[in-house]
Short mmCIF file of C-alpha atoms in Angstrom, two decimals:
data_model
loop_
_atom_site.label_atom_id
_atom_site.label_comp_id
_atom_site.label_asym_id
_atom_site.label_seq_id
_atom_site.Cartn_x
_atom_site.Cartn_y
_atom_site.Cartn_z
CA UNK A 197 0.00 0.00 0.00
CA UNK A 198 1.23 3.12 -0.81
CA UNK A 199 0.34 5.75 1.57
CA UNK A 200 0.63 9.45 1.22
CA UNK A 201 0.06 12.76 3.05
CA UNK A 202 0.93 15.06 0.03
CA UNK A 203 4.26 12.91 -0.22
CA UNK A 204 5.86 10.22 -2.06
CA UNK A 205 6.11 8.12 1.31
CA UNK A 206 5.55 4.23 0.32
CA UNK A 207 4.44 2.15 3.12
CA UNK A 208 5.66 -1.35 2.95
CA UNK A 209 4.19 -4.03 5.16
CA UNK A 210 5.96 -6.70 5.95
CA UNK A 211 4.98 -9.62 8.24
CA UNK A 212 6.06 -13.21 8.64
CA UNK A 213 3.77 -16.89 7.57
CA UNK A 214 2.46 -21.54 5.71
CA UNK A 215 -2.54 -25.04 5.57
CA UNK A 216 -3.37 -27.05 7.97
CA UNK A 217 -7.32 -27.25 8.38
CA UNK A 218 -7.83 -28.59 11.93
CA UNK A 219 -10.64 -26.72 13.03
CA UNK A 220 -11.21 -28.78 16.02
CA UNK A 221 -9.41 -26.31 18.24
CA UNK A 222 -8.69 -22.75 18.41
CA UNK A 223 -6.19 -20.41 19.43
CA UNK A 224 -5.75 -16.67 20.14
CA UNK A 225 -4.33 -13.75 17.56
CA UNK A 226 -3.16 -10.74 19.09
CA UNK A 227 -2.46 -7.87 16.52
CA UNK A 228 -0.81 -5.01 18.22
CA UNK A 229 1.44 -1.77 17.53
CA UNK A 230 4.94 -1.60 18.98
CA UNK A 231 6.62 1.45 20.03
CA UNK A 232 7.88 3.18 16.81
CA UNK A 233 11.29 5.26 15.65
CA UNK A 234 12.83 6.57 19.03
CA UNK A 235 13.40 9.96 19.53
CA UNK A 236 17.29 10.14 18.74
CA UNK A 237 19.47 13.16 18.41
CA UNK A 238 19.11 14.68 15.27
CA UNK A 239 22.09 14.52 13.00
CA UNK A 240 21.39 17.49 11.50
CA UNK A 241 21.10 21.07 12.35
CA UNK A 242 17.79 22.13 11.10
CA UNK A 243 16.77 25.48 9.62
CA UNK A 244 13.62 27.39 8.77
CA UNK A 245 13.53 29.11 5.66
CA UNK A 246 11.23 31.94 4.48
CA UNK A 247 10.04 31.35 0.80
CA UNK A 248 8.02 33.81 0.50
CA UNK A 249 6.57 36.35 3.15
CA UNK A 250 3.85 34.78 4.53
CA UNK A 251 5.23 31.52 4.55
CA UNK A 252 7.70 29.37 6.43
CA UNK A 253 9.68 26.03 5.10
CA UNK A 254 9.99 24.00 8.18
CA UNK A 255 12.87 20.84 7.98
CA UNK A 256 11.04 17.66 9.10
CA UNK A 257 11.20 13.74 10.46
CA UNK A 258 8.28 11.49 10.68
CA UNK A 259 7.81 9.94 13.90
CA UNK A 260 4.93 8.01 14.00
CA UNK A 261 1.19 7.85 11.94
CA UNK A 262 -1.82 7.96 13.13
CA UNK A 263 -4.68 5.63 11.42
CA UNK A 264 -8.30 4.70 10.89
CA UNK A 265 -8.59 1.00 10.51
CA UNK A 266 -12.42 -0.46 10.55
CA UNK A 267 -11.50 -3.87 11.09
CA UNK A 268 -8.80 -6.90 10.68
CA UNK A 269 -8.97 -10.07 9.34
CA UNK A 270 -7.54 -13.34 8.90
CA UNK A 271 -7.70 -16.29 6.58
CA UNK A 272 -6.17 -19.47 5.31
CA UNK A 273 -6.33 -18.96 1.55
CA UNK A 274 -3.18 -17.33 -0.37
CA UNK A 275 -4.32 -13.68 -2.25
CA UNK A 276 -2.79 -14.20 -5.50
CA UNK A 277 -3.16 -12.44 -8.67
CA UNK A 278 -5.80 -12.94 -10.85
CA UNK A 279 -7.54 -15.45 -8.60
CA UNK A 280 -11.41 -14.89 -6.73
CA UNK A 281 -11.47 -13.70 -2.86
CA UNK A 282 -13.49 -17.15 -2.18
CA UNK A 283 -11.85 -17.19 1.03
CA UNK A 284 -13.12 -17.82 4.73
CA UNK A 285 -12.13 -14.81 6.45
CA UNK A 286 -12.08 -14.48 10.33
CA UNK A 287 -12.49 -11.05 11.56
CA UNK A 288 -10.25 -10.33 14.93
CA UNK A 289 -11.07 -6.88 15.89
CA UNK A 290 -12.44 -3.27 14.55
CA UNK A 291 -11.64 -0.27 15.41
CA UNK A 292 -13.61 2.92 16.16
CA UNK A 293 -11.54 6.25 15.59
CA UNK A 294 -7.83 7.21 14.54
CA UNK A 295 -5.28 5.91 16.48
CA UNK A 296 -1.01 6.45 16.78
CA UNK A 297 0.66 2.98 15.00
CA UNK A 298 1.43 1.85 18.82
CA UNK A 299 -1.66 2.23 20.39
CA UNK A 300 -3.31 -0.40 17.69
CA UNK A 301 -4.55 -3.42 19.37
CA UNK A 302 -7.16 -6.21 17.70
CA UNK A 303 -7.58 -9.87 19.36
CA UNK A 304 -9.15 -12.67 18.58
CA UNK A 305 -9.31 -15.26 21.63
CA UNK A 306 -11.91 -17.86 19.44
CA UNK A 307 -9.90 -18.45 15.87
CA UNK A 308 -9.24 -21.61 14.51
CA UNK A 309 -5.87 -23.29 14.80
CA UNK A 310 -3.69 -23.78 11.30
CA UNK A 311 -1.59 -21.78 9.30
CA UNK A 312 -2.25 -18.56 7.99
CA UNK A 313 -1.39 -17.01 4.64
CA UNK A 314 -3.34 -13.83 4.42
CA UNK A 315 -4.35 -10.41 5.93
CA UNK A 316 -6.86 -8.00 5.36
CA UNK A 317 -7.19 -4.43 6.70
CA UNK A 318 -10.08 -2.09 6.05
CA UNK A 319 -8.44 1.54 6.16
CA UNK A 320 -10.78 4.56 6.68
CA UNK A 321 -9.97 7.06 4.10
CA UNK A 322 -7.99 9.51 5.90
CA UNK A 323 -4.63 9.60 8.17
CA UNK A 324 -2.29 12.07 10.25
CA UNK A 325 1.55 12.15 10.18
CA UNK A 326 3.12 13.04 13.37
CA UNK A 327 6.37 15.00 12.30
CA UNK A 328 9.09 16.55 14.59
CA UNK A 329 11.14 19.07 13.88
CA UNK A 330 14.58 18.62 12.61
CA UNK A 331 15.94 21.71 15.03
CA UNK A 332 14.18 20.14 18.18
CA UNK A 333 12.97 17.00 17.97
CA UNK A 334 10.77 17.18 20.77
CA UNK A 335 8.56 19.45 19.14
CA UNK A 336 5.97 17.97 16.87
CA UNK A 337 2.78 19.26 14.36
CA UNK A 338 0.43 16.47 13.52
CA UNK A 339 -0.38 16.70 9.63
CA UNK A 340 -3.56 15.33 8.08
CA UNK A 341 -4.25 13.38 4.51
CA UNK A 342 -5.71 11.04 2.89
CA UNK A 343 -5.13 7.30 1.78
CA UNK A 344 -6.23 7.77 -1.86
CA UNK A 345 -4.26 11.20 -1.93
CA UNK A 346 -6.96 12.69 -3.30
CA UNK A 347 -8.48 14.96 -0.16
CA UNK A 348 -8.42 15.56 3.27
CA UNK A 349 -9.58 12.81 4.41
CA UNK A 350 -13.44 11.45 4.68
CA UNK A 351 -15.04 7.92 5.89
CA UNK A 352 -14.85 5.82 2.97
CA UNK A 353 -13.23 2.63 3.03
CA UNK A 354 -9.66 1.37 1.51
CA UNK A 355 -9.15 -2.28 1.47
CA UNK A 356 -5.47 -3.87 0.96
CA UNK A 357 -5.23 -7.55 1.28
CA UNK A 358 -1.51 -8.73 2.09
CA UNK A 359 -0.07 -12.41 1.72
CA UNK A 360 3.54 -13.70 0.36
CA UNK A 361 2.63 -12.49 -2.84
CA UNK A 362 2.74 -8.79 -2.10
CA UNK A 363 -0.12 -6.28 -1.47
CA UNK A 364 -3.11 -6.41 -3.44
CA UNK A 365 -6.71 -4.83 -3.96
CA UNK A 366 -9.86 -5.99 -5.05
CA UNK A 367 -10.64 -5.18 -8.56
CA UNK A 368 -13.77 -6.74 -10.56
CA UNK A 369 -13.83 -9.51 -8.52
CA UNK A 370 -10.30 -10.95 -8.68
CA UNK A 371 -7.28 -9.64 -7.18
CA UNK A 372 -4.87 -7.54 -8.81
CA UNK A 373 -1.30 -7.00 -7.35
CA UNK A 374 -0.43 -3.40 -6.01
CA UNK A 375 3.47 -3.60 -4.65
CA UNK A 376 5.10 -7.25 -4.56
CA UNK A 377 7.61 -5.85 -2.11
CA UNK A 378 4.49 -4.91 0.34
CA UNK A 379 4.14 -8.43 1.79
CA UNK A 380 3.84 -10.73 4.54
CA UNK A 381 4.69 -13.93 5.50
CA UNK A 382 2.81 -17.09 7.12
CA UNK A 383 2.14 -17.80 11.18
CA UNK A 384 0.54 -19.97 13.03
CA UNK A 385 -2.21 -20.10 15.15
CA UNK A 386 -1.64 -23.40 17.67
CA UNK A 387 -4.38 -24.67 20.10
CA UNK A 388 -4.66 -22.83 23.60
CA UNK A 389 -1.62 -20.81 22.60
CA UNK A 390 -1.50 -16.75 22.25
CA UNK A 391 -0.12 -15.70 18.59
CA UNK A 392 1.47 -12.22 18.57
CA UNK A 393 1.47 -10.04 14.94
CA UNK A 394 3.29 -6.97 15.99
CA UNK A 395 3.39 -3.86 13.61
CA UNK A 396 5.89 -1.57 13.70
CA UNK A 397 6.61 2.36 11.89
CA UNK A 398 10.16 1.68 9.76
CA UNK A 399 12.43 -1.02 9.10
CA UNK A 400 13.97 -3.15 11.86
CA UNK A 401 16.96 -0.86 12.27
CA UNK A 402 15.12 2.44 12.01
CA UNK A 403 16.17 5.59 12.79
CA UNK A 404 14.73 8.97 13.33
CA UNK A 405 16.52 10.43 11.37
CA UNK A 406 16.91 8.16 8.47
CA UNK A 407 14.15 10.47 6.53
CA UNK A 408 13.36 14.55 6.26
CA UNK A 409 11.43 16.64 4.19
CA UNK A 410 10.57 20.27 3.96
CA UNK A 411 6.86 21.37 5.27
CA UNK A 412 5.77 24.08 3.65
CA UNK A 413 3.67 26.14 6.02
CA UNK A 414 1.77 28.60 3.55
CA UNK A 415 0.78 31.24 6.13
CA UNK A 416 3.49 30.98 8.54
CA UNK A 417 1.33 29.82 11.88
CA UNK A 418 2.83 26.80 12.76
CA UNK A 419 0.22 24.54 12.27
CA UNK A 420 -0.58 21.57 9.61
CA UNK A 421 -3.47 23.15 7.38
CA UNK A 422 -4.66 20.59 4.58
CA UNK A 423 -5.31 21.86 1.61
CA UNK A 424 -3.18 24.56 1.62
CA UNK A 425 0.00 24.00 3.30
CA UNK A 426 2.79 21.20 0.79
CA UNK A 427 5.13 18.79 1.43
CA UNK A 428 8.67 18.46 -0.74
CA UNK A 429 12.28 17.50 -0.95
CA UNK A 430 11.66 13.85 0.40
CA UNK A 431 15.32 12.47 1.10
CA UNK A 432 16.36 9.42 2.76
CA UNK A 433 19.64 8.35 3.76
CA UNK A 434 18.85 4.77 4.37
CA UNK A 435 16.35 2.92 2.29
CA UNK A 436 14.49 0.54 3.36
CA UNK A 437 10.33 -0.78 4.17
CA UNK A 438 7.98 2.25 6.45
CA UNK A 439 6.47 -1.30 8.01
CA UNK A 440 7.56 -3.95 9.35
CA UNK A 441 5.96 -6.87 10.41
CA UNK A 442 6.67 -9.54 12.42
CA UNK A 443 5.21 -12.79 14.33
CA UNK A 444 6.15 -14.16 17.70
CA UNK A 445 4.67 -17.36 17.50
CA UNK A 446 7.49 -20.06 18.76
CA UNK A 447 8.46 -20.62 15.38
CA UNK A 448 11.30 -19.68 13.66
CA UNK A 449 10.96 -18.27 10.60
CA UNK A 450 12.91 -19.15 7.76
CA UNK A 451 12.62 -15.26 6.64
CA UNK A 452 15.22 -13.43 7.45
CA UNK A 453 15.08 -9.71 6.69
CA UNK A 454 17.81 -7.04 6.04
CA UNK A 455 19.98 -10.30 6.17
CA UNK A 456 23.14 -9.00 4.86
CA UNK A 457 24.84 -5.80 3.30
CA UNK A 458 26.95 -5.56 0.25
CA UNK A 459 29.69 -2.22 0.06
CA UNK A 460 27.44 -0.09 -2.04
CA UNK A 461 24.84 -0.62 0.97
CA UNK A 462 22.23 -2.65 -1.04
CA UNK A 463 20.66 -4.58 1.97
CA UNK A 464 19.07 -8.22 1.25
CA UNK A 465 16.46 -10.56 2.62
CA UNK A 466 17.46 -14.18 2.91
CA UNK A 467 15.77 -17.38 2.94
CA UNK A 468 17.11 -20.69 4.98
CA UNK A 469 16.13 -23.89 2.13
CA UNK A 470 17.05 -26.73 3.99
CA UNK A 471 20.77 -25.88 5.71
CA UNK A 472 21.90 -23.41 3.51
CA UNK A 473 20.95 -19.40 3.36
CA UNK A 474 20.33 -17.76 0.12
CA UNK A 475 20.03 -14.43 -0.93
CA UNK A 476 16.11 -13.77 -1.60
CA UNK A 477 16.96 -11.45 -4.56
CA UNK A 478 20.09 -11.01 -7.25
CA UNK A 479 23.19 -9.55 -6.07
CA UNK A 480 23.64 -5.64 -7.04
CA UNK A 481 26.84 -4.20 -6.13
CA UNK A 482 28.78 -1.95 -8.27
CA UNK A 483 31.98 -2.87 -6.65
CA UNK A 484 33.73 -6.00 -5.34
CA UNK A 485 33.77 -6.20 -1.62
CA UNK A 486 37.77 -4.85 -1.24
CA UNK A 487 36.51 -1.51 -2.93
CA UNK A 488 37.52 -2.05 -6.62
CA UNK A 489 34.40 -0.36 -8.64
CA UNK A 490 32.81 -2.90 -11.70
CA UNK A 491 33.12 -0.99 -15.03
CA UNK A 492 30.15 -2.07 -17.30
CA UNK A 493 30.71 -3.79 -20.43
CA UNK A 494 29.80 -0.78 -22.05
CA UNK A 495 32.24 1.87 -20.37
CA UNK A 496 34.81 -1.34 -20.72
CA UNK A 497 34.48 -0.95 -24.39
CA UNK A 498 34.62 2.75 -24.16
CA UNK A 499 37.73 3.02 -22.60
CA UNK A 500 39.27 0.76 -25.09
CA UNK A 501 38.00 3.04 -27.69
CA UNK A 502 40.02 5.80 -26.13
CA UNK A 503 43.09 3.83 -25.29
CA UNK A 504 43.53 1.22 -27.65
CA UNK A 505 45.83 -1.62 -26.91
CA UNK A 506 48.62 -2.08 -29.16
CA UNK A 507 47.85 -3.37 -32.70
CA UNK A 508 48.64 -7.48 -33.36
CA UNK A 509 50.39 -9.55 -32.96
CA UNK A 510 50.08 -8.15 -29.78
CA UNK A 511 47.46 -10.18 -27.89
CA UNK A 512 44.16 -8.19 -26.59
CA UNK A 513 44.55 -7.17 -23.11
CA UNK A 514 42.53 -9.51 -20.39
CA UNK A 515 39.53 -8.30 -19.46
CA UNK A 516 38.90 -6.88 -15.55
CA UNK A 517 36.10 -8.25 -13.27
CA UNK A 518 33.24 -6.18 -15.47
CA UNK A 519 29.63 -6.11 -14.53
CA UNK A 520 26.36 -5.02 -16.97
CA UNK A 521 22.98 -4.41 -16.86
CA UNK A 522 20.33 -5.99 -18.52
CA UNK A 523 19.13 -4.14 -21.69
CA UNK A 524 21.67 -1.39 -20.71
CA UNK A 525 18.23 0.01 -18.67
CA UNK A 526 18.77 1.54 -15.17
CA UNK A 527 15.18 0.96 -14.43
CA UNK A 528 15.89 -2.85 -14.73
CA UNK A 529 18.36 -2.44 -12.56
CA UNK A 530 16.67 -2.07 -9.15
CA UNK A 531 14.67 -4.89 -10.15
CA UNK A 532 16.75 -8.11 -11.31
CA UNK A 533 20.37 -6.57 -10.19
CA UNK A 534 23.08 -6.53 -11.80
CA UNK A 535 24.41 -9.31 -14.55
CA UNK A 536 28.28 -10.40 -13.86
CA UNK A 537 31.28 -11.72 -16.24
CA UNK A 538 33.12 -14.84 -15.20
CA UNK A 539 36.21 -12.73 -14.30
CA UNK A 540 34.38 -11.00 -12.04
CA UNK A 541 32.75 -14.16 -10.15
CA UNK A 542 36.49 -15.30 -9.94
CA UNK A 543 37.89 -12.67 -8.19
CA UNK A 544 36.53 -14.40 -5.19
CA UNK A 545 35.24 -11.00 -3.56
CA UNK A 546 31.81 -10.27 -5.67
CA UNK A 547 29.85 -11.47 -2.62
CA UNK A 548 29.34 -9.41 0.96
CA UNK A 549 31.76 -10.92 3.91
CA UNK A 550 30.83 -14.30 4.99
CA UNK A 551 28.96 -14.85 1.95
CA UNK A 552 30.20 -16.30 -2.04
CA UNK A 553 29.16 -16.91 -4.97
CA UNK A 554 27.67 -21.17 -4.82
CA UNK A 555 29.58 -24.03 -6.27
CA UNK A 556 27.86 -26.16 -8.58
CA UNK A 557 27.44 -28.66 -6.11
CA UNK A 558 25.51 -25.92 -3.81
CA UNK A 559 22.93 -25.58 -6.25
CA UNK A 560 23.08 -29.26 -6.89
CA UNK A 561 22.21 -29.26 -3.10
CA UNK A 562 19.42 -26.66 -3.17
CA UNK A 563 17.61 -28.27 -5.75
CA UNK A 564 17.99 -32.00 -4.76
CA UNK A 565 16.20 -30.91 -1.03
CA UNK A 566 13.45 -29.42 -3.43
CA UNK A 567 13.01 -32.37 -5.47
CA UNK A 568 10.43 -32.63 -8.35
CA UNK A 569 9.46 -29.14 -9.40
CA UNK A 570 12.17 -27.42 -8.07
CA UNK A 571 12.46 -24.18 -10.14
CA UNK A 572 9.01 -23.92 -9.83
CA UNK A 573 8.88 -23.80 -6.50
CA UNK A 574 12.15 -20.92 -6.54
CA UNK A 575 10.48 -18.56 -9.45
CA UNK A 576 8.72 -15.88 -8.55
CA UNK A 577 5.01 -15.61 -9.31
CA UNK A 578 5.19 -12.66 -11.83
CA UNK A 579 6.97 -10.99 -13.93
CA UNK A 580 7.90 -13.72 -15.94
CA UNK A 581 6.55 -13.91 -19.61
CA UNK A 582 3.29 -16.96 -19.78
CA UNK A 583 3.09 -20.02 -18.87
CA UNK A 584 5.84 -19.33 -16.40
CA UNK A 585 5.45 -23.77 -15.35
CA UNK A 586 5.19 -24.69 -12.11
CA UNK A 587 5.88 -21.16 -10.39
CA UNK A 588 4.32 -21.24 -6.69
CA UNK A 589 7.50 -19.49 -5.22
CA UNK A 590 6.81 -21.93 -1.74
CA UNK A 591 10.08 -21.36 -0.98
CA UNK A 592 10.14 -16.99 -1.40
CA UNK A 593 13.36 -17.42 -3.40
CA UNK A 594 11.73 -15.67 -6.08
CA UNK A 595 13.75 -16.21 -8.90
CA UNK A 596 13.68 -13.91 -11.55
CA UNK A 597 13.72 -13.91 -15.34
CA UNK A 598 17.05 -10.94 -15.69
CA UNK A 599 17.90 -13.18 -18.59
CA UNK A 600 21.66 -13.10 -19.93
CA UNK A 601 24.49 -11.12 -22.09
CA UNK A 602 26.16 -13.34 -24.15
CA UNK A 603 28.69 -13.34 -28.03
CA UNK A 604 26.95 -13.95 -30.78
CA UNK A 605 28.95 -13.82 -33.95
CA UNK A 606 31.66 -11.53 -31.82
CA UNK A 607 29.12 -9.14 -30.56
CA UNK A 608 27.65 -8.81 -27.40
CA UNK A 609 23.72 -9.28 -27.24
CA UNK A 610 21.36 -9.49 -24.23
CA UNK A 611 18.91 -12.19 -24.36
CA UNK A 612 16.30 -13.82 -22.27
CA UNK A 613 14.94 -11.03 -20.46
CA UNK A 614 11.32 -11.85 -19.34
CA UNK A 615 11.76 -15.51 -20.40
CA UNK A 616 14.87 -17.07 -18.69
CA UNK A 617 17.26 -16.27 -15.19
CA UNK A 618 20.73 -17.27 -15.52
CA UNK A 619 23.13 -17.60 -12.21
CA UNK A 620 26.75 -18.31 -12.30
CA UNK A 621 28.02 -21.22 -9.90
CA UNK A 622 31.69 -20.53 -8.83
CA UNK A 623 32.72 -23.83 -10.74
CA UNK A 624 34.59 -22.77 -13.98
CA UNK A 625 32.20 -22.13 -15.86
CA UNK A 626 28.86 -23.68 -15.02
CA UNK A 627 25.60 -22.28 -14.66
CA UNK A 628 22.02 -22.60 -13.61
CA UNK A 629 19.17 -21.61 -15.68
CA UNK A 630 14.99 -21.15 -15.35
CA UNK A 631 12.76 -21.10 -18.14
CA UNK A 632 9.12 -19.43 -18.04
CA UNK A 633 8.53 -22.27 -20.13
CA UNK A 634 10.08 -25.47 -17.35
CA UNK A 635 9.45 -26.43 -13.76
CA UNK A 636 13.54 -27.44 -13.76
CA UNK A 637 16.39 -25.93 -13.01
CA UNK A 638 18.84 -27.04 -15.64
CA UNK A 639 22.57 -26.95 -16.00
CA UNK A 640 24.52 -25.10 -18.39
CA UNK A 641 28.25 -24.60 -19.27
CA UNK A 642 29.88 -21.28 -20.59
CA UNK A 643 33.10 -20.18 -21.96
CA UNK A 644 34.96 -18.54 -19.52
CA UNK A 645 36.84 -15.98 -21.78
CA UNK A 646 36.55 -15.35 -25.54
CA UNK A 647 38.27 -13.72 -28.55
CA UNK A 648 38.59 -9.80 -27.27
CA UNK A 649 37.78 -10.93 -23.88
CA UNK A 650 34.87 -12.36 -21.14
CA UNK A 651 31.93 -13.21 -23.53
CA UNK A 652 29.03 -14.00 -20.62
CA UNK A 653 27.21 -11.88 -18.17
CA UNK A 654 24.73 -13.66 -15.62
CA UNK A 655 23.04 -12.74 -12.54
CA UNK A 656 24.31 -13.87 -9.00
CA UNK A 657 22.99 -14.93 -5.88
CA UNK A 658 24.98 -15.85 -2.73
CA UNK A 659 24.54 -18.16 -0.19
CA UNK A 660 25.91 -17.97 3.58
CA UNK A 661 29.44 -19.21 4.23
#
C-alpha cells in the first residue's frame, strides 16, 4: 500500500507466515502496535527558511502515523493475482476512531488453529503524520491526509489484502497485485496458545533520522493546514520498508530480513532452504567487496575506444572483473540486479563478507532438497513472460527472469529477459538456468573468456558461508 500525506512516502508491510485445516481447536491472535522510531538526536542542524513572506519552510522527520482501521482479518487462503477472494475470512477486531501505529490493538481469543497465509485491513480514508522538527525533535505538528491522496480525508473505506505475494486490492472480482515488495509472511495459530502479529513504523533498524522533508507552512502559523499548506524534498539516507511486520509465535521463521549488506549498501532478505541461506533477490553491487568499482561492459568498451591496446600480434589485453545491466536500462536495474562476467565471479570478492558466490554442487544441493518441481517452486510468481510452469514461489526465493548477455557472432547481445534467469556457480564455468517455459532448473556450461575478452554476463545470488 502506498500511503501518502501530500508525499511520495511508500508504506511497505511486511509480516512473517504456511494449511493445515484442523478446526477442532482454536487459538488466540493478538495484533498489536509496537513502540515506533525513538526519539534520537538529530544529526542534523535544522533550519527554517522563508520562501516567501507569509510563509515558512519547516525541515522535518516522521515519527509516527496515526490511522483509521475499521477492522482486521484473517484467513487461510493465499491472495494471489488474478484469482477470486473465495476465502473464509475471520475477523479479529475493529476499530472505532484514529489511532497512533502503537496504540493499535485487535484480538481474537476464538480463531481456529492452522496456518495462515493472508491479511486483510479495512483503512478509513484519511490519516495524520506526526512530524518533529529537525531543530528540536521534541517538538511535533500532527499533519492530516488522505489514503487515496486525493483529499483531506473522509469515511470511505480502503481495502489492501496482504499475503507472500505482495499487497493487493480488489478489482472486478479478482485480485490484482499493487506492490510485490508490500508483503507478509505465514504464522501460526496453535491450540490454547497466544499468537502475537506486531506492527511496527520503519524497518527493523530504524532511525529517526533516516528520513526529512521540507513542510511548507503557507501562512506561517505553525500549524498543519490541509489543503493549503505542501510537502517536498523527500530524502532518505537509508532505504528501506515504512512497516515492518513480524510474528512471535514459537516458530522460527525461515525469513530473514535485512539479512546482509553488500559495500554499495544494497541490503538483502534471505531465505534458509534446507541448511543453507540464500540471498532472496540477485546480487547488485557496483563494486567487489575490497573496494575495486565494476566498469560495465559498455564503459569497458569505451575506454578501449580511447586507449587502444597495441595493434597485433600483440594479444588483446585480459579483461577486468566487469559487470552489466540488462538491456543497458537503469530501471531494470533495481529490479533483477546486476548481470556479472566470469572474471568478475572469480575474483573471489563479488559477494558481501561471509557470503560467495555457490559451487555447482551448492545448487546441486538446493535443488535436490526441493526435489520434483524445483524451479518452480524458486520462481517468482510474476513478472515472468506466460506459462511461467510450475511457479508457486513456496520457498520466497523468487527467482527472476534478468535473462543473460552473451557473443553472438563476436558481438555482445542481451537475451532472455522476461523468459529465462541465468546464475553463475563458482565452478569454472557452469551455470544454472529457469525457463518461463520449465518447472527445472537445468545446467549449463559457458566459456569462460573469448576472442577480445569475457563473452558472458549472468546474474548472481549468494549463499551464507
Amino acid at each position: 500500500m502506498k500511503i501518502r500525506i501530500l508525499t511520495g512516502m511508500t508504506v511497505v508491510l511486511v509480516l512473517l507466515f504456511s494449511c493445515n485445516k484442523d478446526r477442532d481447536e482454536t487459538g488466540k491472535l493478538i495484533f498489536k502496535g509496537v513502540k515506533v522510531m525513538p526519539a534520537l538526536k538529530s544529526v542534523y542542524v535544522g533550519t527554517e527558511k522563508n520562501s516567501t513572506a507569509a510563509s515558512v519552510t519547516h525541515v522535518m522527520h516522521t515519527a509516527n502515523l496515526k490511522l483509521d482501521i475499521a477492522d482486521i482479518w484473517v484467513s487461510q487462503g493465499l491472495v494471489s493475482e488474478n484469482i477470486a477472494d473465495d476465502f473464509e475470512w475471520h475477523k479479529i477486531g475493529e476499530g472505532n476512531g484514529m489511532k497512533a501505529v502503537e496504540e493499535i490493538l485487535f484480538t481474537a481469543d476464538d480463531l481456529p488453529v492452522g496456518d495462515y497465509q493472508s491479511i486483510k485491513i479495512n483503512f478509513r480514508n484519511s490519516i495524520v503524520r506526526v512530524a518533529v522538527y529537525q531543530s528540536n525533535i521534541s517538538k511535533t505538528v500532527e499533519m492530516s491526509g488522505s489514503l487515496d491522496e486525493e483529499s483531506c480525508g473522509d469515511g470511505s473505506i480502503i481495502t489492501q489484502y496482504f499475503s507472500k505475494r505482495g499487497n493487493h486490492s480488489l478489482q472486478n472480482g479478482s485480485f490484482h497485485l499493487d506492490a510485490e515488495g508490500e508483503y507478509i509472511r505465514g504464522f501460526k495459530v496453535k491450540p490454547g496458545e497466544t499468537t502475537t502479529v506486531y506492527w511496527k513504523l520503519g524497518g527493523i533498524n530504524s532511525k529517526l533520522t533516516d528520513c526529512t522533508f521540507d513542510w511548507i507552512d503557507a501562512n506561517g502559523n505553525g500549524s498543519w493546514d490541509c489543503g493549503l499548506d505542501q510537502t517536498a524534498n523527500f530524502n532518505c539516507t537509508v532505504s528501506g520498508p515504512m512497516w515492518t511486520f513480524g510474528v512471535d509465535d514459537g516458530e522460527v521463521s525461515p525469513f530473514i530480513v535485512g539479512a546482509v549488506s553488500d559495500i554499495d549498501g544494497n541490503t538483502y532478505n534471505a531465505i534458509k532452504i534446507g541448511n543453507q541461506i540464500w540471498m532472496a533477490e540477485n546480487l547488485k553491487t557496483t563494486r567487489l567487496n575490497d573496494g575495486p568499482s565494476l566498469m560495465t561492459r559498455e564503459q569497458y568498451q569505451k575506454y578501449l575506444e580511447e586507449n587502444p591496446p597495441a595493434p597485433p600480434p600483440t594479444p588483446m589485453p585480459p579483461d577486468p572483473p566487469l559487470r552489466a545491466i540488462q538491456n543497458n536500462d537503469p530501471n531494470l536495474f533495481p529490479v533483477y540486479g546486476s548481470l556479472y562476467s566470469y572474471t568478475t565471479v572469480a575474483t573471489g570478492k563479488l559477494c558481501p563478507s561471509g557470503w560467495h558466490v555457490p559451487s555447482d554442487a551448492e545448487w546441486t544441493t538446493l535443488t535436490n532438497y526441493l526435489g520434483k518441481n524445483a524451479g518452480g517452486k524458486l520462481k517468482a510468481t510474476r513478472l515472468w513472460h506466460p506459462p511461467n510452469q510450475g511457479a508457486t514461489d513456496e520457498t520466497e526465493f523468487s527467482a527472476l527472469p534478468g535473462g543473460a548477455m552473451i557473443m553472438v557472432s563476436g558481438v555482445h547481445r542481451y537475451t532472455g529477459y522476461g523468459q529465462e534467469g541465468y546464475w553463475w556457480t563458482s565452478s569454472n564455468g557452469s551455470a544454472r538456468i529457469m525457463t518461463f517455459s520449465s518447472g527445472d532448473v537445468n545446467q549449463v556450461s559457458y566459456h569462460t573468456t573469448g576472442a577480445g575478452g569475457e563473452d558472458t554476463f549472468l546474474s548472481c545470488r549468494c549463499v551464507k558461508d
